[in-house]
XYZ file of C-alpha atoms in Angstrom:
560
model
C -17.938 57.286 -27.498
C -16.030 54.344 -29.014
C -18.253 51.941 -27.036
C -21.358 53.717 -28.309
C -20.211 53.568 -31.942
C -19.360 49.873 -31.551
C -22.852 49.279 -30.141
C -24.389 51.108 -33.099
C -22.384 48.986 -35.526
C -23.626 45.799 -33.846
C -27.161 47.189 -33.829
C -26.969 47.807 -37.596
C -25.174 44.620 -38.582
C -27.169 42.202 -36.432
C -30.302 42.201 -38.649
C -28.094 41.567 -41.689
C -26.120 38.741 -40.112
C -29.402 37.572 -38.627
C -30.272 35.986 -41.961
C -27.323 33.611 -41.504
C -28.543 32.758 -38.008
C -31.999 32.116 -39.443
C -30.461 29.677 -41.931
C -28.709 27.853 -39.092
C -31.874 27.715 -37.009
C -33.984 26.466 -39.926
C -31.445 23.729 -40.640
C -31.368 22.741 -36.948
C -35.185 22.633 -36.817
C -35.129 20.413 -39.917
C -32.810 18.053 -38.045
C -35.256 17.983 -35.103
C -38.104 17.254 -37.534
C -36.168 14.330 -39.033
C -35.487 12.999 -35.521
C -39.176 13.180 -34.572
C -40.015 11.251 -37.764
C -37.379 8.585 -36.874
C -35.345 9.534 -39.979
C -32.136 9.303 -38.004
C -29.633 9.312 -40.905
C -31.134 12.508 -42.331
C -31.185 14.041 -38.857
C -27.463 13.348 -38.331
C -26.640 14.882 -41.731
C -28.636 18.029 -40.887
C -26.970 18.473 -37.478
C -23.513 17.918 -39.027
C -24.264 20.672 -41.575
C -25.275 23.011 -38.720
C -22.014 22.230 -36.899
C -19.818 22.838 -39.992
C -21.561 26.077 -40.978
C -21.505 27.379 -37.361
C -17.782 26.588 -37.144
C -17.112 28.604 -40.335
C -19.045 31.550 -38.857
C -17.349 31.204 -35.462
C -20.765 30.720 -33.792
C -20.048 28.480 -30.778
C -23.647 28.472 -29.491
C -24.936 26.735 -32.625
C -21.995 24.313 -32.494
C -23.248 23.358 -29.009
C -26.851 23.016 -30.223
C -25.686 20.834 -33.113
C -23.743 18.558 -30.729
C -26.805 18.249 -28.451
C -28.956 17.428 -31.499
C -26.557 14.679 -32.603
C -26.517 13.260 -29.065
C -30.338 13.178 -28.995
C -30.358 11.125 -32.207
C -27.860 8.647 -30.706
C -30.120 8.418 -27.628
C -33.028 7.405 -29.886
C -30.732 4.715 -31.387
C -29.672 3.530 -27.873
C -26.029 4.324 -28.717
C -25.045 5.568 -25.263
C -21.283 5.870 -25.923
C -21.715 8.030 -29.063
C -24.342 10.152 -27.300
C -22.065 10.694 -24.279
C -19.204 11.764 -26.557
C -21.404 14.391 -28.229
C -22.703 15.661 -24.880
C -19.131 16.024 -23.522
C -18.245 18.060 -26.618
C -21.289 20.278 -25.996
C -20.284 20.757 -22.337
C -16.758 21.847 -23.277
C -18.006 24.332 -25.884
C -20.768 25.771 -23.653
C -18.244 26.310 -20.838
C -16.050 28.299 -23.242
C -18.891 30.823 -23.749
C -20.229 30.514 -20.163
C -23.669 29.350 -21.324
C -24.980 27.596 -18.210
C -28.334 26.696 -19.735
C -26.832 24.643 -22.581
C -24.222 23.174 -20.216
C -26.953 21.997 -17.819
C -28.922 20.456 -20.713
C -25.801 18.507 -21.678
C -25.212 17.234 -18.106
C -28.817 16.093 -18.128
C -28.087 14.187 -21.364
C -25.157 12.445 -19.629
C -27.678 11.173 -17.065
C -29.891 9.840 -19.882
C -26.962 7.845 -21.336
C -26.414 6.178 -17.964
C -30.138 5.375 -17.762
C -29.950 3.682 -21.183
C -27.047 1.529 -19.952
C -28.969 0.578 -16.806
C -26.666 2.516 -14.455
C -29.574 3.747 -12.321
C -27.524 5.220 -9.467
C -25.287 7.154 -11.894
C -28.340 8.416 -13.772
C -29.969 9.593 -10.524
C -26.719 11.373 -9.568
C -26.741 13.473 -12.758
C -30.512 14.036 -12.590
C -30.323 15.300 -9.002
C -27.381 17.508 -9.980
C -29.260 19.105 -12.867
C -32.642 19.342 -11.108
C -31.293 22.023 -8.758
C -29.773 23.938 -11.676
C -32.930 23.740 -13.797
C -35.072 24.993 -10.908
C -32.685 27.919 -10.390
C -33.027 28.759 -14.094
C -36.820 28.263 -13.917
C -36.377 26.000 -16.927
C -39.841 24.421 -16.877
C -39.309 22.277 -19.993
C -36.220 20.533 -18.639
C -37.660 20.159 -15.127
C -40.721 18.440 -16.602
C -38.545 16.088 -18.685
C -36.335 15.397 -15.660
C -39.294 14.473 -13.427
C -40.504 11.949 -16.004
C -37.080 10.277 -16.170
C -36.760 10.194 -12.375
C -40.178 8.526 -12.196
C -38.938 5.918 -14.680
C -35.860 5.215 -12.532
C -37.942 4.781 -9.368
C -40.094 2.283 -11.283
C -36.994 0.325 -12.311
C -35.906 0.306 -8.645
C -39.391 -1.046 -7.739
C -40.102 2.088 -5.677
C -43.642 2.285 -7.006
C -45.059 4.944 -4.660
C -42.219 7.312 -5.597
C -42.663 6.408 -9.274
C -46.360 7.356 -9.033
C -45.626 10.640 -7.243
C -42.878 11.765 -9.667
C -44.835 10.648 -12.749
C -47.959 12.471 -11.578
C -45.981 15.669 -10.965
C -44.340 15.268 -14.379
C -47.717 14.739 -16.099
C -49.070 17.983 -14.623
C -46.107 20.053 -15.788
C -45.892 18.436 -19.225
C -49.639 18.919 -19.703
C -49.148 22.645 -19.105
C -46.271 22.616 -21.614
C -48.412 20.599 -24.081
C -45.836 17.764 -24.180
C -48.654 15.271 -24.552
C -46.494 12.325 -25.548
C -44.583 12.595 -22.241
C -47.948 12.924 -20.427
C -49.000 9.640 -22.035
C -45.745 7.943 -20.977
C -46.240 9.225 -17.400
C -49.807 7.892 -17.296
C -48.612 4.512 -18.594
C -45.904 4.359 -15.887
C -48.492 5.256 -13.226
C -50.748 2.493 -14.523
C -47.863 0.004 -14.402
C -46.988 1.098 -10.837
C -50.568 0.798 -9.613
C -50.699 -2.641 -11.263
C -47.583 -3.680 -9.308
C -49.315 -2.426 -6.117
C -52.468 -4.488 -7.006
C -54.544 -1.298 -7.274
C -56.285 -2.456 -10.447
C -58.896 0.337 -10.582
C -56.251 3.070 -10.658
C -54.088 0.996 -13.010
C -56.974 0.641 -15.442
C -57.840 4.357 -15.150
C -54.351 5.581 -16.085
C -53.852 2.891 -18.731
C -57.011 4.132 -20.456
C -55.754 7.742 -20.384
C -52.351 6.650 -21.713
C -53.903 4.752 -24.617
C -56.151 7.675 -25.594
C -53.114 9.958 -25.846
C -50.959 7.453 -27.760
C -53.801 6.695 -30.183
C -54.639 10.370 -30.800
C -50.975 11.245 -31.441
C -50.419 8.118 -33.608
C -47.473 6.888 -31.485
C -47.905 3.247 -32.427
C -45.159 1.833 -30.211
C -46.540 3.664 -27.153
C -50.040 2.388 -27.915
C -48.706 -1.183 -28.241
C -47.064 -0.987 -24.796
C -50.290 0.301 -23.207
C -52.337 -2.476 -24.837
C -49.953 -5.015 -23.298
C -50.535 -3.434 -19.865
C -54.317 -3.437 -20.368
C -54.151 -7.133 -21.273
C -52.296 -7.875 -18.017
C -54.874 -5.903 -15.992
C -57.793 -7.663 -17.677
C -56.181 -11.066 -17.047
C -55.700 -10.221 -13.350
C -59.398 -9.275 -13.114
C -60.441 -12.519 -14.804
C -61.638 -10.753 -17.980
C -59.928 -13.203 -20.303
C -61.860 -12.227 -23.465
C -60.841 -8.584 -23.013
C -57.268 -9.691 -22.326
C -57.197 -11.653 -25.590
C -58.641 -8.690 -27.500
C -55.973 -6.336 -26.116
C -53.254 -8.854 -27.003
C -54.559 -9.160 -30.596
C -54.574 -5.359 -30.960
C -51.012 -5.192 -29.621
C -49.851 -7.863 -32.095
C -51.498 -5.987 -34.980
C -49.619 -2.806 -34.076
C -46.378 -4.771 -33.799
C -46.877 -5.984 -37.382
C -47.424 -2.408 -38.595
C -44.312 -1.198 -36.754
C -41.801 -3.977 -37.401
C -42.954 -5.636 -40.642
C -44.771 -3.067 -42.760
C -42.309 -0.433 -41.567
C -39.376 -2.236 -43.210
C -40.845 -1.716 -46.684
C -41.209 1.985 -45.975
C -37.575 2.127 -44.803
C -36.303 0.814 -48.161
C -38.126 3.541 -50.068
C -37.044 6.076 -47.477
C -33.376 5.085 -47.868
C -33.501 5.878 -51.576
C -35.034 9.256 -50.804
C -32.275 9.932 -48.240
C -29.554 9.473 -50.865
C -31.181 11.984 -53.193
C -31.882 14.373 -50.298
C -28.240 14.270 -49.173
C -27.005 15.055 -52.702
C -29.398 17.961 -53.063
C -28.491 19.231 -49.591
C -24.768 19.198 -50.458
C -25.334 21.229 -53.627
C -27.625 23.607 -51.747
C -24.967 24.077 -49.068
C -22.393 25.124 -51.662
C -24.789 27.735 -53.029
C -25.515 28.974 -49.507
C -21.832 29.405 -48.697
C -21.278 31.455 -51.874
C -24.289 33.644 -51.081
C -23.032 33.980 -47.517
C -19.703 35.482 -48.625
C -21.441 37.935 -50.937
C -23.805 39.055 -48.186
C -20.922 39.636 -45.789
C -19.139 41.987 -48.217
C -22.347 43.926 -48.878
C -23.053 44.093 -45.145
C -19.679 45.625 -44.305
C -19.981 48.278 -47.039
C -23.529 49.157 -46.025
C -22.686 49.276 -42.306
C -19.734 51.641 -42.712
C -21.715 53.981 -44.976
C -24.632 54.507 -42.609
C -22.922 54.436 -39.219
C -22.310 58.235 -39.176
C -25.993 58.946 -39.908
C -27.171 56.743 -37.053
C -24.765 58.340 -34.546
C -26.777 61.604 -34.706
C -29.815 59.840 -33.223
C -28.027 58.342 -30.208
C -28.739 61.168 -27.760
C -32.430 61.292 -28.663
C -32.713 57.529 -28.236
C -31.016 57.561 -24.803
C -33.272 60.350 -23.505
C -36.393 58.597 -24.774
C -35.350 55.291 -23.174
C -34.732 56.988 -19.842
C -38.194 58.564 -19.912
C -39.777 55.198 -20.710
C -37.841 53.480 -17.901
C -39.027 56.066 -15.339
C -42.641 55.618 -16.464
C -42.333 51.811 -16.421
C -40.919 51.935 -12.877
C -43.819 54.093 -11.685
C -46.363 51.741 -13.294
C -44.638 48.751 -11.666
C -44.766 50.345 -8.208
C -48.454 51.098 -8.653
C -49.128 47.487 -9.666
C -47.220 46.153 -6.631
C -49.234 48.384 -4.275
C -52.471 47.161 -5.812
C -51.417 43.511 -5.441
C -50.530 44.055 -1.766
C -53.965 45.579 -1.110
C -55.722 42.666 -2.883
C -53.708 40.109 -0.874
C -54.585 41.858 2.415
C -58.307 41.850 1.555
C -58.161 38.169 0.601
C -56.428 37.251 3.891
C -59.100 39.133 5.838
C -61.850 37.308 3.919
C -60.256 33.895 4.581
C -59.813 34.691 8.292
C -63.512 35.640 8.495
C -64.547 32.417 6.764
C -62.364 30.369 9.096
C -64.311 31.764 12.039
C -67.593 30.873 10.327
C -66.391 27.309 9.587
C -65.225 26.821 13.191
C -68.618 28.008 14.401
C -70.361 25.598 12.022
C -68.318 22.634 13.280
C -69.013 23.567 16.950
C -72.746 23.877 16.239
C -72.717 20.519 14.374
C -71.161 18.817 17.419
C -73.646 20.448 19.857
C -76.696 19.471 17.779
C -75.373 15.921 17.255
C -74.757 15.444 21.002
C -78.219 16.859 21.883
C -79.908 14.584 19.326
C -78.020 11.496 20.462
C -77.984 11.988 24.236
C -81.157 13.944 24.947
C -83.699 13.190 22.202
C -82.262 9.686 21.743
C -82.594 9.043 25.481
C -86.188 10.294 25.568
C -87.116 8.054 22.593
C -85.509 5.077 24.339
C -87.594 5.734 27.490
C -90.759 6.023 25.385
C -89.850 2.727 23.695
C -89.446 1.103 27.139
C -92.908 2.283 28.292
C -94.428 1.098 25.011
C -92.914 -2.347 25.599
C -94.447 -2.556 29.119
C -97.902 -1.570 27.810
C -97.641 -3.958 24.821
C -96.766 -6.924 27.054
C -99.850 -6.260 29.187
C -102.205 -6.451 26.168
C -103.518 -9.591 24.527
C -102.110 -10.291 21.072
C -105.680 -10.671 19.762
C -106.570 -7.173 20.939
C -106.691 -4.529 18.144
C -105.075 -2.087 20.555
C -102.075 -4.437 20.722
C -101.686 -4.206 16.914
C -101.818 -0.402 17.013
C -99.260 -0.318 19.814
C -96.944 -2.595 17.783
C -97.218 -0.335 14.703
C -96.504 2.726 16.866
C -93.529 0.878 18.349
C -92.149 0.209 14.854
C -92.507 3.884 13.957
C -90.730 4.748 17.194
C -87.831 2.411 16.190
C -87.604 4.171 12.817
C -87.525 7.572 14.527
C -84.754 6.391 16.856
C -82.741 5.129 13.867
C -83.199 8.432 12.022
C -82.022 10.389 15.079
C -78.942 8.153 15.356
C -78.206 8.494 11.592
C -78.541 12.305 11.653
C -76.328 12.481 14.745
C -73.631 10.344 13.095
C -73.747 12.385 9.881
C -73.317 15.606 11.812
C -70.409 14.181 13.777
C -68.977 12.136 10.829
C -69.538 8.938 12.793
C -67.161 6.632 10.927
C -64.501 9.336 11.057
C -64.877 9.745 14.826
C -64.712 5.991 15.499
C -62.222 4.675 12.972
C -60.312 7.623 11.436
C -59.982 9.407 8.105
C -59.172 6.539 5.700
C -62.106 4.289 6.796
C -64.392 7.338 6.642
C -63.277 8.018 3.063
C -63.791 4.325 2.210
C -67.332 4.601 3.601
C -67.946 7.784 1.582
C -66.550 6.141 -1.564
C -68.842 3.097 -1.169
C -71.935 5.226 -0.565
C -71.310 7.400 -3.634
C -70.455 4.414 -5.881
C -73.608 2.554 -4.783
C -75.769 5.345 -6.248
C -74.494 4.466 -9.743
C -74.013 8.150 -10.620
C -70.243 8.216 -10.110
C -67.586 5.506 -9.787
C -65.136 6.542 -7.065
C -61.759 4.886 -6.413
C -59.534 5.521 -3.386
C -55.773 5.044 -3.003
C -53.954 5.707 0.268
C -50.812 4.630 2.068
C -50.329 4.243 5.822
C -50.709 7.656 7.487
C -49.464 6.315 10.865
C -51.780 8.682 12.802
C -49.763 11.745 11.718
C -52.893 13.909 11.522
C -54.774 15.408 14.451
C -58.507 14.818 14.840
C -59.164 18.391 13.656
C -56.969 17.919 10.557
C -58.749 14.657 9.697
C -62.159 16.317 10.097
C -61.194 19.265 7.854
C -59.745 16.944 5.169
C -62.926 14.864 5.275
C -65.060 17.999 4.826
C -62.832 19.053 1.909
C -63.342 15.697 0.159
C -67.109 15.925 0.772
C -67.155 19.397 -0.822
C -65.097 18.271 -3.843
C -67.180 15.123 -4.469
C -70.342 17.226 -4.166
C -69.006 19.660 -6.791
C -68.150 16.747 -9.112
C -71.698 15.352 -8.826
C -73.268 18.794 -9.389
C -71.153 20.260 -12.165
C -68.618 17.946 -13.842
C -70.813 15.285 -15.544
C -67.983 12.871 -14.716
C -68.213 9.077 -14.851
C -65.193 8.339 -12.675
C -63.366 10.092 -9.836
C -60.117 9.176 -8.121
C -59.085 10.082 -4.551
C -55.417 9.729 -3.548
C -54.209 10.308 0.013
C -50.457 9.862 0.506
C -47.963 10.727 3.238
C -44.675 12.439 2.362
C -41.745 13.408 4.548
C -43.202 16.708 5.773
C -46.764 16.744 4.472
C -49.871 14.768 3.568
C -50.953 15.095 -0.061
C -54.615 14.846 -1.123
C -55.446 14.565 -4.831
C -59.019 14.452 -6.181
C -59.422 14.132 -9.947
C -62.282 13.393 -12.339
C -62.844 12.785 -16.044
C -65.597 15.376 -16.373
C -66.087 18.428 -18.588
C -63.599 20.602 -16.647
C -63.733 24.397 -16.559
C -61.802 27.512 -17.551
C -59.416 28.449 -14.711
C -59.259 32.088 -15.835
C -63.022 32.489 -15.475
C -63.030 30.797 -12.053
C -60.181 32.994 -10.794
C -62.090 36.103 -11.859
C -65.309 35.087 -10.112
C -64.822 32.450 -7.394
C -67.944 30.770 -5.989
C -68.708 30.054 -2.344
C -67.500 26.445 -2.757
C -64.041 27.520 -3.881
C -63.856 30.179 -1.156
C -64.797 27.569 1.483
C -62.110 25.259 0.113
C -59.493 28.032 0.351
C -60.562 28.780 3.912
C -60.344 25.150 5.061
C -56.908 24.678 3.446
C -55.668 27.962 4.932
C -56.898 26.836 8.357
C -54.604 23.813 8.039
C -51.687 26.025 6.861
C -51.708 24.113 3.578
C -51.708 24.987 -0.089
C -53.559 23.686 -3.114
C -53.379 23.669 -6.905
C -56.160 23.301 -9.501
C -55.465 21.871 -12.950
C -58.421 21.919 -15.361
C -59.553 22.924 -18.818
C -62.650 22.702 -20.996
C -63.242 19.003 -21.761
C -60.042 17.902 -19.976
C -61.351 16.921 -16.531
C -60.191 18.438 -13.248
C -57.346 17.632 -10.838
C -57.093 19.288 -7.415
C -53.947 18.728 -5.316
C -53.738 19.777 -1.654
C -50.647 19.585 0.612
C -51.100 19.728 4.412
C -47.940 20.117 6.571
C -47.442 17.607 9.397
C -45.352 17.577 12.551
C -42.924 14.647 12.627
C -41.682 15.328 16.173
């Protein structure tokens, strides 16, 4: 009963003390706002006030948050030693209350300080340590931030393929979290990496995306860095006028940042002095009000605790009833999901059989066209040649035979072309990457869509069947882009990892609503699922209205 009464007291007093916690949180958020606005002195003052007030209240969690806030400001100022000191303080305090989440955030900050100092191996050590912990916590925000920093380190180590892979993964997660500035930084790093790999089309594509984000968010320094990259790309392509224009734009932004900004800082410094004075006076008033509220809270809590105790039994019974109902609803939902999954697996298995039948029929028709009909046409051509040679060139019959012979040549060529298309001729002769290059060139030549292709050496890790299925998947995706997306550019990336081959197809089209597609999937999406399932792979779609579409597919490979 004593435990129950204590719980009631906490239940009653928490909303009243909650006002103090709200004050702390508002002050901490003000510090974060100052940091985002680069008002670092005001930010440090705000976080120091949070720390002092939390210490008076005995609230260790907010002392930790204040220390992490101070460290973040020092990171912005490139003061690694001060930042590390604040993070170590946060680690010690978070361990005292067994708050693993805040402790892990602080260890991550230690890695950032090493990255600032150029200690890449030390930074990677702390990042790898915290990545496992963040994934266990399902802390999406920190995992996204971590991936971006790891991509930056791989770029510094000149491991450009890894930098591209990590930055792309980071951009997807940060886009979902709406951390658009980090998305812009990831795109810029991908552009820089592609530039280092002499893949100028991809470099230009991601540089353009990075600049659009930086410009829309008014991050002038980010925009200046992207303009510098675009100037380098233009110079490498021989577009010297564009390179000069990008350089002029970059210099103009530098003037706004470093020259005009100084005048604003002088006025801002005066405002900081007045703000600090007002904040100090306000803090005194808050402390006085805090003491008065505490006395009133204690009196009010003691007076009403006996009344609340009478409702305990009713509350417990009601909660138990709700828990039983919630458990029953949950079991019903699980059963429904299992049934849906079983039906979907059966549908995919059926489609796989249809696709295998289609491929077998394609091969049979192609062989019949090439070997049988092609052979007959060749024999007809031979007989035509014998008859033509026996006729005089001045004879009108000779002219008719020559015209018929030309038509016969065209028919033979059409039969050969249809046979190769059915059998994916370039794919059969030269492999997947040359076949994709051929597909890219044919699509780009139409002028309807500019397609770029990036791939590393696959080293024949895929079987002929896997290559054929991947080629059909790309054909289906490019066809969907041409039909529905209204895109101007598309990018195909085919890369080999340790245990899988990753295919990414993205466009800058109108995109679509994933929720609507998931509710009512078309035959194209069902075919795609069936082909990927046949290869024991998995895929992910990232799209939104007006945001383009990115489809990522991973196919497992056997390294034995």
